[in-house]
PDB file of C-alpha atoms in Angstrom:
ATOM      1  CA  MET A  17     175.003 171.609 137.354  1.00 52.00           C
ATOM      2  CA  THR A  18     179.201 171.614 137.061  1.00 55.00           C
ATOM      3  CA  GLU A  19     181.042 169.060 140.255  1.00 61.00           C
ATOM      4  CA  PRO A  20     181.558 172.170 142.174  1.00 65.00           C
ATOM      5  CA  ARG A  21     178.618 173.974 142.219  1.00 72.00           C
ATOM      6  CA  SER A  22     176.838 170.582 143.523  1.00 86.00           C
ATOM      7  CA  SER A  23     179.731 169.508 146.307  1.00 90.00           C
ATOM      8  CA  GLN A  24     179.163 173.572 147.050  1.00 92.00           C
ATOM      9  CA  ALA A  25     175.399 173.171 146.953  1.00 91.00           C
ATOM     10  CA  ARG A  26     175.565 169.997 149.300  1.00 92.00           C
ATOM     11  CA  ALA A  27     177.530 171.312 151.751  1.00 92.00           C
ATOM     12  CA  MET A  28     176.096 174.347 152.246  1.00 92.00           C
ATOM     13  CA  ARG A  29     172.408 171.928 152.614  1.00 92.00           C
ATOM     14  CA  LEU A  30     174.801 170.565 155.816  1.00 93.00           C
ATOM     15  CA  LEU A  31     176.004 173.141 157.502  1.00 93.00           C
ATOM     16  CA  LYS A  32     172.578 174.794 157.307  1.00 92.00           C
ATOM     17  CA  ALA A  33     170.623 171.026 159.037  1.00 92.00           C
ATOM     18  CA  LEU A  34     174.321 171.629 161.377  1.00 94.00           C
ATOM     19  CA  TYR A  35     172.562 175.403 162.328  1.00 94.00           C
ATOM     20  CA  ASP A  36     169.128 174.291 162.441  1.00 93.00           C
ATOM     21  CA  HIS A  37     170.658 171.415 165.429  1.00 92.00           C
ATOM     22  CA  GLY A  38     172.662 173.870 167.106  1.00 92.00           C
ATOM     23  CA  LYS A  39     170.216 176.084 168.113  1.00 92.00           C
ATOM     24  CA  SER A  40     168.010 173.173 170.116  1.00 90.00           C
ATOM     25  CA  THR A  41     171.631 171.861 171.090  1.00 90.00           C
ATOM     26  CA  SER A  42     174.992 172.458 171.815  1.00 87.00           C
ATOM     27  CA  ASP A  43     176.131 168.538 171.317  1.00 90.00           C
ATOM     28  CA  PRO A  44     178.096 167.216 167.930  1.00 92.00           C
ATOM     29  CA  ALA A  45     175.960 165.691 165.562  1.00 91.00           C
ATOM     30  CA  PHE A  46     176.808 162.398 163.852  1.00 91.00           C
ATOM     31  CA  VAL A  47     176.291 163.679 159.149  1.00 89.00           C
ATOM     32  CA  GLU A  48     175.018 160.282 159.055  1.00 86.00           C
ATOM     33  CA  HIS A  49     171.535 160.631 161.048  1.00 89.00           C
ATOM     34  CA  LEU A  50     171.154 164.177 159.000  1.00 88.00           C
ATOM     35  CA  ALA A  51     171.832 163.439 155.881  1.00 85.00           C
ATOM     36  CA  SER A  52     168.358 162.088 155.177  1.00 81.00           C
ATOM     37  CA  GLY A  53     166.642 165.514 156.579  1.00 85.00           C
ATOM     38  CA  THR A  54     169.234 167.894 153.605  1.00 87.00           C
ATOM     39  CA  GLY A  55     167.964 165.289 150.833  1.00 87.00           C
ATOM     40  CA  LEU A  56     171.733 163.790 150.528  1.00 91.00           C
ATOM     41  CA  THR A  57     173.142 160.317 150.560  1.00 91.00           C
ATOM     42  CA  GLU A  58     175.923 158.748 153.155  1.00 90.00           C
ATOM     43  CA  GLN A  59     178.384 159.013 151.094  1.00 91.00           C
ATOM     44  CA  GLU A  60     176.917 163.206 149.375  1.00 92.00           C
ATOM     45  CA  ALA A  61     177.409 163.846 153.973  1.00 91.00           C
ATOM     46  CA  HIS A  62     180.878 162.780 154.166  1.00 93.00           C
ATOM     47  CA  HIS A  63     182.270 164.184 151.028  1.00 93.00           C
ATOM     48  CA  ALA A  64     180.675 167.708 152.007  1.00 92.00           C
ATOM     49  CA  TRP A  65     181.496 167.028 156.067  1.00 94.00           C
ATOM     50  CA  SER A  66     185.121 166.967 154.293  1.00 94.00           C
ATOM     51  CA  TYR A  67     184.966 170.234 152.746  1.00 94.00           C
ATOM     52  CA  LEU A  68     183.396 172.155 155.335  1.00 93.00           C
ATOM     53  CA  LYS A  69     186.384 171.273 157.920  1.00 93.00           C
ATOM     54  CA  ASP A  70     188.424 171.935 155.346  1.00 94.00           C
ATOM     55  CA  LYS A  71     186.689 175.580 155.124  1.00 92.00           C
ATOM     56  CA  GLY A  72     186.913 175.313 158.542  1.00 95.00           C
ATOM     57  CA  LEU A  73     183.028 176.321 159.391  1.00 95.00           C
ATOM     58  CA  ILE A  74     183.316 173.638 161.520  1.00 94.00           C
ATOM     59  CA  GLN A  75     184.412 171.825 165.171  1.00 95.00           C
ATOM     60  CA  THR A  76     185.191 168.311 164.583  1.00 92.00           C
ATOM     61  CA  PHE A  77     186.051 165.817 166.863  1.00 91.00           C
ATOM     62  CA  SER A  78     187.450 162.365 167.417  1.00 88.00           C
ATOM     63  CA  VAL A  79     184.522 160.419 166.366  1.00 87.00           C
ATOM     64  CA  PRO A  80     184.443 160.669 162.498  1.00 87.00           C
ATOM     65  CA  LEU A  81     182.013 162.180 160.735  1.00 90.00           C
ATOM     66  CA  THR A  82     180.725 163.976 163.761  1.00 93.00           C
ATOM     67  CA  ALA A  83     180.720 168.175 163.624  1.00 94.00           C
ATOM     68  CA  ARG A  84     179.235 170.786 165.806  1.00 95.00           C
ATOM     69  CA  ILE A  85     178.683 174.723 163.615  1.00 95.00           C
ATOM     70  CA  ASN A  86     181.464 177.057 165.022  1.00 96.00           C
ATOM     71  CA  ALA A  87     181.057 180.602 164.294  1.00 95.00           C
ATOM     72  CA  HIS A  88     182.731 181.052 160.973  1.00 95.00           C
ATOM     73  CA  GLY A  89     179.455 178.812 159.814  1.00 93.00           C
ATOM     74  CA  ILE A  90     176.984 180.433 161.955  1.00 95.00           C
ATOM     75  CA  ASP A  91     178.134 183.907 159.738  1.00 95.00           C
ATOM     76  CA  ALA A  92     178.916 181.928 156.598  1.00 93.00           C
ATOM     77  CA  ILE A  93     174.749 180.981 156.426  1.00 93.00           C
ATOM     78  CA  GLU A  94     173.315 184.382 158.171  1.00 94.00           C
ATOM     79  CA  GLU A  95     175.540 186.055 155.630  1.00 93.00           C
ATOM     80  CA  ALA A  96     173.458 183.792 152.619  1.00 91.00           C
ATOM     81  CA  GLU A  97     170.212 183.862 154.010  1.00 92.00           C
ATOM     82  CA  GLN A  98     170.469 187.636 153.998  1.00 93.00           C
ATOM     83  CA  HIS A  99     171.411 187.966 150.436  1.00 91.00           C
ATOM     84  CA  PRO A 100     169.845 184.513 149.086  1.00 91.00           C
ATOM     85  CA  ASP A 101     169.313 185.766 145.702  1.00 89.00           C
ATOM     86  CA  GLN A 102     172.958 186.782 146.227  1.00 89.00           C
ATOM     87  CA  PRO A 103     176.324 184.092 145.820  1.00 88.00           C
ATOM     88  CA  ALA A 104     177.836 184.039 149.719  1.00 82.00           C
ATOM     89  CA  ARG A 105     181.689 184.700 150.234  1.00 86.00           C
ATOM     90  CA  SER A 106     181.654 180.502 151.723  1.00 86.00           C
ATOM     91  CA  PHE A 107     180.903 179.755 148.513  1.00 90.00           C
ATOM     92  CA  PRO A 108     180.956 181.774 145.573  1.00 86.00           C
ATOM     93  CA  ALA A 109     179.210 179.040 143.261  1.00 86.00           C
ATOM     94  CA  VAL A 110     176.107 178.794 144.464  1.00 87.00           C
ATOM     95  CA  THR A 111     173.184 181.420 146.078  1.00 88.00           C
ATOM     96  CA  TYR A 112     170.989 180.217 149.119  1.00 89.00           C
ATOM     97  CA  ASN A 113     167.405 180.298 147.240  1.00 86.00           C
ATOM     98  CA  ILE A 114     169.462 178.512 144.383  1.00 81.00           C
ATOM     99  CA  VAL A 115     169.923 175.254 147.067  1.00 81.00           C
ATOM    100  CA  ASN A 116     167.385 175.694 149.051  1.00 77.00           C
ATOM    101  CA  ASN A 117     164.925 175.972 146.137  1.00 70.00           C
ATOM    102  CA  THR A 118     163.003 179.763 147.699  1.00 52.00           C
ATOM    103  CA  THR A 119     163.725 181.715 144.469  1.00 40.00           C
ATOM    104  CA  ASN A 120     160.381 182.624 142.872  1.00 37.00           C
ATOM    105  CA  ILE A 121     159.726 181.930 138.790  1.00 32.00           C
ATOM    106  CA  GLY A 122     160.872 184.308 136.664  1.00 34.00           C
ATOM    107  CA  THR A 123     162.861 186.105 138.867  1.00 34.00           C
ATOM    108  CA  ALA A 124     166.114 183.899 139.808  1.00 36.00           C
ATOM    109  CA  VAL A 125     169.029 183.426 137.444  1.00 37.00           C
ATOM    110  CA  ASN A 126     169.889 179.875 136.868  1.00 40.00           C
ATOM    111  CA  SER A 127     167.439 178.225 139.074  1.00 38.00           C
ATOM    112  CA  PRO A 128     166.650 175.114 138.703  1.00 41.00           C
ATOM    113  CA  VAL A 129     162.569 175.932 137.439  1.00 36.00           C
ATOM    114  CA  GLN A 130     163.148 178.956 135.987  1.00 38.00           C
ATOM    115  CA  GLN A 131     162.287 177.792 132.027  1.00 38.00           C
ATOM    116  CA  THR A 132     165.109 177.878 129.340  1.00 38.00           C
ATOM    117  CA  ALA A 133     165.081 179.132 125.754  1.00 38.00           C
ATOM    118  CA  GLY A 134     164.805 176.199 123.232  1.00 41.00           C
ATOM    119  CA  SER A 135     161.968 174.368 125.862  1.00 41.00           C
ATOM    120  CA  SER A 136     159.066 172.946 123.547  1.00 42.00           C
ATOM    121  CA  GLN A 137     155.867 175.839 124.156  1.00 46.00           C
ATOM    122  CA  PRO A 138     152.396 173.831 124.320  1.00 47.00           C
ATOM    123  CA  ASP A 139     150.870 173.146 122.219  1.00 52.00           C
ATOM    124  CA  GLN A 140     148.456 176.123 121.534  1.00 55.00           C
ATOM    125  CA  SER A 141     145.120 174.512 120.321  1.00 56.00           C
ATOM    126  CA  LYS A 142     145.616 173.204 124.162  1.00 54.00           C
ATOM    127  CA  THR A 143     145.798 176.725 125.362  1.00 56.00           C
ATOM    128  CA  ALA A 144     143.656 178.514 123.472  1.00 57.00           C
ATOM    129  CA  SER A 145     141.291 175.667 124.804  1.00 59.00           C
ATOM    130  CA  ALA A 146     142.388 176.075 128.245  1.00 57.00           C
ATOM    131  CA  LYS A 147     141.564 179.481 127.795  1.00 57.00           C
ATOM    132  CA  LYS A 148     138.120 179.721 126.904  1.00 57.00           C
ATOM    133  CA  THR A 149     137.278 176.645 128.977  1.00 57.00           C
ATOM    134  CA  PHE A 150     138.640 179.599 132.329  1.00 56.00           C
ATOM    135  CA  THR A 151     136.651 182.703 130.825  1.00 55.00           C
ATOM    136  CA  GLU A 152     133.498 180.466 130.987  1.00 59.00           C
ATOM    137  CA  ARG A 153     133.873 179.513 134.788  1.00 55.00           C
ATOM    138  CA  LEU A 154     134.681 183.420 135.770  1.00 53.00           C
ATOM    139  CA  THR A 155     132.078 184.984 133.676  1.00 55.00           C
ATOM    140  CA  SER A 156     129.474 182.483 136.111  1.00 56.00           C
ATOM    141  CA  ARG A 157     128.624 184.792 139.425  1.00 59.00           C
ATOM    142  CA  THR A 158     128.551 182.209 141.577  1.00 59.00           C
ATOM    143  CA  THR A 159     132.235 181.254 140.723  1.00 59.00           C
ATOM    144  CA  ALA A 160     133.354 184.792 140.026  1.00 60.00           C
ATOM    145  CA  LEU A 161     131.925 186.509 143.989  1.00 65.00           C
ATOM    146  CA  THR A 162     133.700 181.951 145.259  1.00 64.00           C
ATOM    147  CA  ALA A 163     136.924 183.588 144.150  1.00 64.00           C
ATOM    148  CA  LEU A 164     136.754 186.534 145.422  1.00 66.00           C
ATOM    149  CA  LEU A 165     135.927 186.109 148.266  1.00 66.00           C
ATOM    150  CA  VAL A 166     138.651 183.246 148.296  1.00 63.00           C
ATOM    151  CA  ALA A 167     141.045 186.261 147.226  1.00 63.00           C
ATOM    152  CA  VAL A 168     139.938 188.603 150.086  1.00 57.00           C
ATOM    153  CA  THR A 169     139.715 186.262 153.009  1.00 60.00           C
ATOM    154  CA  ALA A 170     143.642 185.011 151.966  1.00 62.00           C
ATOM    155  CA  LEU A 171     144.776 188.876 152.335  1.00 61.00           C
ATOM    156  CA  LEU A 172     142.535 189.858 154.624  1.00 57.00           C
ATOM    157  CA  ALA A 173     142.011 187.203 157.026  1.00 56.00           C
ATOM    158  CA  ALA A 174     143.917 189.223 159.608  1.00 53.00           C
ATOM    159  CA  VAL A 175     140.839 191.940 159.656  1.00 56.00           C
ATOM    160  CA  PRO A 176     137.843 191.215 160.425  1.00 60.00           C
ATOM    161  CA  PRO A 177     135.785 193.352 159.747  1.00 63.00           C
ATOM    162  CA  ILE A 178     136.989 193.103 156.073  1.00 60.00           C
ATOM    163  CA  ARG A 179     136.229 189.586 155.842  1.00 61.00           C
ATOM    164  CA  LYS A 180     132.778 189.436 157.081  1.00 71.00           C
ATOM    165  CA  ALA A 181     131.229 192.059 154.592  1.00 70.00           C
ATOM    166  CA  ALA A 182     132.872 190.241 152.329  1.00 62.00           C
ATOM    167  CA  THR A 183     131.384 186.593 153.659  1.00 69.00           C
ATOM    168  CA  ASP A 184     127.722 188.640 153.570  1.00 76.00           C
ATOM    169  CA  ALA A 185     127.957 190.087 149.643  1.00 68.00           C
ATOM    170  CA  TYR A 186     128.673 186.098 149.374  1.00 65.00           C
ATOM    171  CA  CYS A 187     125.910 184.860 151.452  1.00 72.00           C
ATOM    172  CA  SER A 188     123.519 187.497 149.969  1.00 73.00           C
ATOM    173  CA  ILE A 189     123.691 185.550 146.225  1.00 68.00           C
ATOM    174  CA  VAL A 190     124.107 182.078 147.485  1.00 62.00           C
ATOM    175  CA  PRO A 191     122.736 180.259 150.722  1.00 69.00           C
ATOM    176  CA  CYS A 192     124.857 179.699 152.930  1.00 70.00           C
ATOM    177  CA  PRO A 193     124.582 177.535 155.713  1.00 68.00           C
ATOM    178  CA  ALA A 194     124.208 179.093 159.378  1.00 69.00           C
ATOM    179  CA  PRO A 195     126.995 178.724 161.663  1.00 65.00           C
ATOM    180  CA  SER A 196     126.302 176.129 164.223  1.00 61.00           C
ATOM    181  CA  PRO A 197     127.208 177.760 167.975  1.00 62.00           C
ATOM    182  CA  THR A 198     130.245 177.664 169.139  1.00 61.00           C
ATOM    183  CA  PRO A 199     131.859 177.324 172.554  1.00 61.00           C
ATOM    184  CA  SER A 200     133.912 180.623 173.341  1.00 63.00           C
ATOM    185  CA  MET A 201     137.174 178.914 173.986  1.00 67.00           C
ATOM    186  CA  PRO A 202     139.491 180.657 175.952  1.00 65.00           C
ATOM    187  CA  MET A 203     142.794 182.131 173.688  1.00 66.00           C
ATOM    188  CA  PRO A 204     145.761 180.331 174.957  1.00 60.00           C
ATOM    189  CA  SER A 205     148.842 182.923 176.327  1.00 62.00           C
ATOM    190  CA  PRO A 206     151.777 183.009 174.787  1.00 62.00           C
ATOM    191  CA  THR A 207     154.572 180.805 176.503  1.00 63.00           C
ATOM    192  CA  ALA A 208     158.252 181.656 175.809  1.00 59.00           C
ATOM    193  CA  ALA A 209     160.380 177.704 174.940  1.00 56.00           C
ATOM    194  CA  PRO A 210     161.260 176.581 178.016  1.00 59.00           C
ATOM    195  CA  PRO A 211     165.466 177.978 178.309  1.00 64.00           C
ATOM    196  CA  THR A 212     167.846 175.144 177.733  1.00 66.00           C
ATOM    197  CA  SER A 213     169.464 173.711 180.970  1.00 75.00           C
ATOM    198  CA  ASP A 214     172.950 174.681 180.945  1.00 82.00           C
ATOM    199  CA  ALA A 215     173.627 172.551 184.265  1.00 90.00           C
ATOM    200  CA  PRO A 216     175.485 169.801 184.375  1.00 93.00           C
ATOM    201  CA  ALA A 217     174.321 166.890 183.072  1.00 92.00           C
ATOM    202  CA  THR A 218     175.449 163.133 184.255  1.00 95.00           C
ATOM    203  CA  LYS A 219     175.100 159.414 182.283  1.00 95.00           C
ATOM    204  CA  GLN A 220     176.043 156.727 183.908  1.00 96.00           C
ATOM    205  CA  PHE A 221     176.952 153.037 182.616  1.00 96.00           C
ATOM    206  CA  LEU A 222     177.322 149.850 184.096  1.00 97.00           C
ATOM    207  CA  PHE A 223     179.425 146.598 182.891  1.00 97.00           C
ATOM    208  CA  ASP A 224     179.236 142.898 184.486  1.00 96.00           C
ATOM    209  CA  THR A 225     181.715 140.897 186.978  1.00 96.00           C
ATOM    210  CA  PHE A 226     184.090 139.815 185.443  1.00 92.00           C
ATOM    211  CA  ASP A 227     187.314 136.914 186.275  1.00 92.00           C
ATOM    212  CA  THR A 228     190.876 138.850 185.661  1.00 92.00           C
ATOM    213  CA  LEU A 229     193.187 136.653 185.057  1.00 92.00           C
ATOM    214  CA  ASP A 230     197.358 136.545 185.976  1.00 86.00           C
ATOM    215  CA  GLY A 231     200.247 136.230 184.064  1.00 82.00           C
ATOM    216  CA  SER A 232     199.905 131.898 183.429  1.00 84.00           C
ATOM    217  CA  ARG A 233     196.324 133.029 182.067  1.00 87.00           C
ATOM    218  CA  SER A 234     194.973 131.743 185.892  1.00 87.00           C
ATOM    219  CA  LYS A 235     192.342 133.238 187.956  1.00 91.00           C
ATOM    220  CA  SER A 236     194.072 136.437 189.480  1.00 86.00           C
ATOM    221  CA  GLY A 237     191.223 138.020 191.349  1.00 89.00           C
ATOM    222  CA  THR A 238     186.966 139.188 190.635  1.00 93.00           C
ATOM    223  CA  ILE A 239     186.536 142.072 189.744  1.00 94.00           C
ATOM    224  CA  SER A 240     182.671 143.815 189.818  1.00 95.00           C
ATOM    225  CA  GLN A 241     180.391 146.995 190.884  1.00 94.00           C
ATOM    226  CA  ILE A 242     181.826 148.351 187.704  1.00 97.00           C
ATOM    227  CA  LYS A 243     180.449 151.930 187.198  1.00 96.00           C
ATOM    228  CA  VAL A 244     181.470 154.658 184.920  1.00 96.00           C
ATOM    229  CA  SER A 245     179.628 158.493 184.897  1.00 96.00           C
ATOM    230  CA  VAL A 246     181.291 160.963 182.457  1.00 96.00           C
ATOM    231  CA  ILE A 247     179.886 164.629 182.802  1.00 95.00           C
ATOM    232  CA  ASP A 248     178.546 167.008 180.310  1.00 94.00           C
ATOM    233  CA  ASN A 249     179.577 170.277 181.680  1.00 94.00           C
ATOM    234  CA  LYS A 250     177.931 172.431 178.953  1.00 90.00           C
ATOM    235  CA  GLY A 251     181.456 174.349 177.622  1.00 88.00           C
ATOM    236  CA  LYS A 252     182.106 175.818 181.067  1.00 87.00           C
ATOM    237  CA  LYS A 253     184.996 173.174 181.629  1.00 92.00           C
ATOM    238  CA  ALA A 254     186.061 170.477 180.302  1.00 93.00           C
ATOM    239  CA  ASP A 255     183.647 167.127 180.482  1.00 95.00           C
ATOM    240  CA  THR A 256     184.439 164.930 183.285  1.00 96.00           C
ATOM    241  CA  TYR A 257     184.035 160.886 184.259  1.00 97.00           C
ATOM    242  CA  VAL A 258     184.837 158.979 187.019  1.00 96.00           C
ATOM    243  CA  ALA A 259     185.179 155.533 187.790  1.00 97.00           C
ATOM    244  CA  GLU A 260     184.774 152.899 190.492  1.00 97.00           C
ATOM    245  CA  TRP A 261     185.157 149.038 190.869  1.00 94.00           C
ATOM    246  CA  SER A 262     186.254 146.837 193.666  1.00 95.00           C
ATOM    247  CA  TRP A 263     188.363 144.345 193.409  1.00 90.00           C
ATOM    248  CA  SER A 264     189.291 140.357 194.822  1.00 92.00           C
ATOM    249  CA  GLY A 265     192.348 138.403 194.862  1.00 82.00           C
ATOM    250  CA  SER A 266     189.813 135.359 195.175  1.00 79.00           C
ATOM    251  CA  GLY A 267     192.676 133.913 192.633  1.00 77.00           C
ATOM    252  CA  GLY A 268     194.651 133.291 195.791  1.00 78.00           C
ATOM    253  CA  THR A 269     197.528 136.089 194.154  1.00 84.00           C
ATOM    254  CA  GLN A 270     199.283 139.624 195.085  1.00 87.00           C
ATOM    255  CA  ASN A 271     201.981 142.251 194.066  1.00 89.00           C
ATOM    256  CA  GLY A 272     202.604 142.414 190.191  1.00 89.00           C
ATOM    257  CA  SER A 273     200.582 145.053 187.981  1.00 93.00           C
ATOM    258  CA  GLN A 274     197.495 144.389 186.090  1.00 93.00           C
ATOM    259  CA  THR A 275     196.119 148.004 184.140  1.00 96.00           C
ATOM    260  CA  VAL A 276     192.451 148.670 184.026  1.00 95.00           C
ATOM    261  CA  VAL A 277     191.249 149.575 180.952  1.00 96.00           C
ATOM    262  CA  ILE A 278     187.592 151.580 180.073  1.00 97.00           C
ATOM    263  CA  ASP A 279     187.098 152.102 176.610  1.00 96.00           C
ATOM    264  CA  LEU A 280     184.470 155.165 176.017  1.00 96.00           C
ATOM    265  CA  LYS A 281     182.239 154.207 172.942  1.00 95.00           C
ATOM    266  CA  SER A 282     179.854 156.145 170.383  1.00 95.00           C
ATOM    267  CA  PRO A 283     176.542 154.989 169.127  1.00 95.00           C
ATOM    268  CA  THR A 284     178.527 153.242 166.275  1.00 93.00           C
ATOM    269  CA  GLY A 285     180.521 151.678 168.722  1.00 93.00           C
ATOM    270  CA  ALA A 286     183.383 152.945 168.111  1.00 94.00           C
ATOM    271  CA  THR A 287     186.197 154.375 170.415  1.00 95.00           C
ATOM    272  CA  VAL A 288     185.817 157.576 171.798  1.00 94.00           C
ATOM    273  CA  GLU A 289     188.760 157.503 174.349  1.00 95.00           C
ATOM    274  CA  SER A 290     190.442 154.855 176.052  1.00 96.00           C
ATOM    275  CA  LEU A 291     191.543 155.332 179.981  1.00 96.00           C
ATOM    276  CA  THR A 292     193.009 153.629 181.507  1.00 97.00           C
ATOM    277  CA  PHE A 293     194.016 152.528 185.206  1.00 96.00           C
ATOM    278  CA  PRO A 294     196.321 151.135 187.890  1.00 96.00           C
ATOM    279  CA  LEU A 295     194.959 147.520 189.680  1.00 93.00           C
ATOM    280  CA  ASP A 296     195.631 147.859 192.926  1.00 94.00           C
ATOM    281  CA  ARG A 297     197.225 144.492 193.456  1.00 93.00           C
ATOM    282  CA  SER A 298     198.991 144.893 196.733  1.00 89.00           C
ATOM    283  CA  HIS A 299     197.247 142.659 198.911  1.00 90.00           C
ATOM    284  CA  CYS A 300     195.493 139.774 198.932  1.00 86.00           C
ATOM    285  CA  TYR A 301     191.067 142.191 199.651  1.00 89.00           C
ATOM    286  CA  TYR A 302     189.365 138.624 200.069  1.00 81.00           C
ATOM    287  CA  PRO A 303     186.380 141.004 201.115  1.00 85.00           C
ATOM    288  CA  GLY A 304     186.892 143.000 198.380  1.00 89.00           C
ATOM    289  CA  ASN A 305     188.866 146.382 197.924  1.00 94.00           C
ATOM    290  CA  PRO A 306     186.991 149.319 196.390  1.00 96.00           C
ATOM    291  CA  GLN A 307     189.123 152.198 193.297  1.00 97.00           C
ATOM    292  CA  ARG A 308     187.921 155.282 192.463  1.00 97.00           C
ATOM    293  CA  PHE A 309     189.692 158.352 190.034  1.00 97.00           C
ATOM    294  CA  ALA A 310     188.644 160.717 188.810  1.00 96.00           C
ATOM    295  CA  GLY A 311     188.922 163.739 185.803  1.00 95.00           C
ATOM    296  CA  ASP A 312     188.904 165.445 182.813  1.00 96.00           C
ATOM    297  CA  LEU A 313     187.355 163.915 179.515  1.00 95.00           C
ATOM    298  CA  LYS A 314     189.546 164.358 176.149  1.00 93.00           C
ATOM    299  CA  ASN A 315     186.208 164.711 173.883  1.00 93.00           C
ATOM    300  CA  ALA A 316     182.605 165.486 174.432  1.00 93.00           C
ATOM    301  CA  ALA A 317     180.637 163.079 176.875  1.00 93.00           C
ATOM    302  CA  SER A 318     177.168 163.695 175.027  1.00 93.00           C
ATOM    303  CA  LEU A 319     179.118 161.078 172.137  1.00 94.00           C
ATOM    304  CA  VAL A 320     179.217 158.598 174.680  1.00 95.00           C
ATOM    305  CA  ALA A 321     176.325 155.607 174.892  1.00 95.00           C
ATOM    306  CA  SER A 322     178.183 152.729 176.073  1.00 96.00           C
ATOM    307  CA  ILE A 323     181.380 151.645 178.294  1.00 96.00           C
ATOM    308  CA  GLN A 324     183.460 148.678 177.068  1.00 96.00           C
ATOM    309  CA  VAL A 325     185.766 147.282 180.102  1.00 96.00           C
ATOM    310  CA  SER A 326     188.973 145.084 180.476  1.00 96.00           C
ATOM    311  CA  VAL A 327     191.701 144.099 182.497  1.00 95.00           C
ATOM    312  CA  THR A 328     195.237 143.069 181.329  1.00 95.00           C
ATOM    313  CA  ALA A 329     197.133 139.676 182.247  1.00 92.00           C
ATOM    314  CA  VAL A 330     199.476 139.832 185.798  1.00 91.00           C
ATOM    315  CA  GLU A 331     202.997 141.986 184.559  1.00 92.00           C
ATOM    316  CA  GLY A 332     206.309 141.300 187.113  1.00 87.00           C
ATOM    317  CA  ARG A 333     206.571 139.299 190.082  1.00 88.00           C
ATOM    318  CA  GLN A 334     203.940 137.594 191.786  1.00 87.00           C
ATOM    319  CA  GLY A 335     202.703 135.872 194.938  1.00 83.00           C
ATOM    320  CA  ARG A 336     200.141 134.172 196.110  1.00 81.00           C
ATOM    321  CA  CYS A 337     197.935 134.698 199.221  1.00 76.00           C
TER     322      CYS A 337
END
């Protein structure tokens, strides 16, 4: 397969995996997690992700190598499935059957399983011997009836009277063991797959207490009870966050300015988004001063797996408590 066809084949496999992923969830996927199931190496999955991004068939995010199939991608896969033996418009160098190895031998053009001209033929004597052995086996009455029963059972399993007649014909010649009585089991009633909930989903992250520093790198206070919630609004509106903490000027200073920095992290440790807030230093707040901020996220809440919290050193004029 030439390089353009190889690139398009890999891209179609990754797009099909994103299509299947999107049937069960609206969350973006890390293409590295899909690579093994598509038979691609991580490097091949990275190239396929770039190809699909350039073609506008996926939605990408600020976290590298994450994606969600978009409407154009869905149309491309469904069109390819409807015409599996024809080149797809989005992948003109390959067909759905060739990429997914579903073409029957003898009907596919350029199929990887089709025998090519010039390939070696089986040894004639071995072929003749195999045919003779096969013919002798078919002349056996028991073997012939067994083959007939298997064929009838496979093709007409949905028709109990015909299946029973074939079994009776076979057992009239070949002894069959008496069936053991089995208790009747109630047939389970078909149930629809549970609907995917579109209610907002919240993930909550806690962070340990630590000391804040003043301009001379001495203790300016303590930040504690740090809690960040990210809310996935299931596409109804932008995903949101709520950040909370309590600060005590137990270091004996006030005034000046400090900034609380909250980094939202992906499962791989990459920063999905950074949030910054002013720390209230207008008083010493020995008992502790709670602060709370809320707002919209720029990226999907489902990408967040952990948080990292830090506080800048005091800037500007600070005073003693």
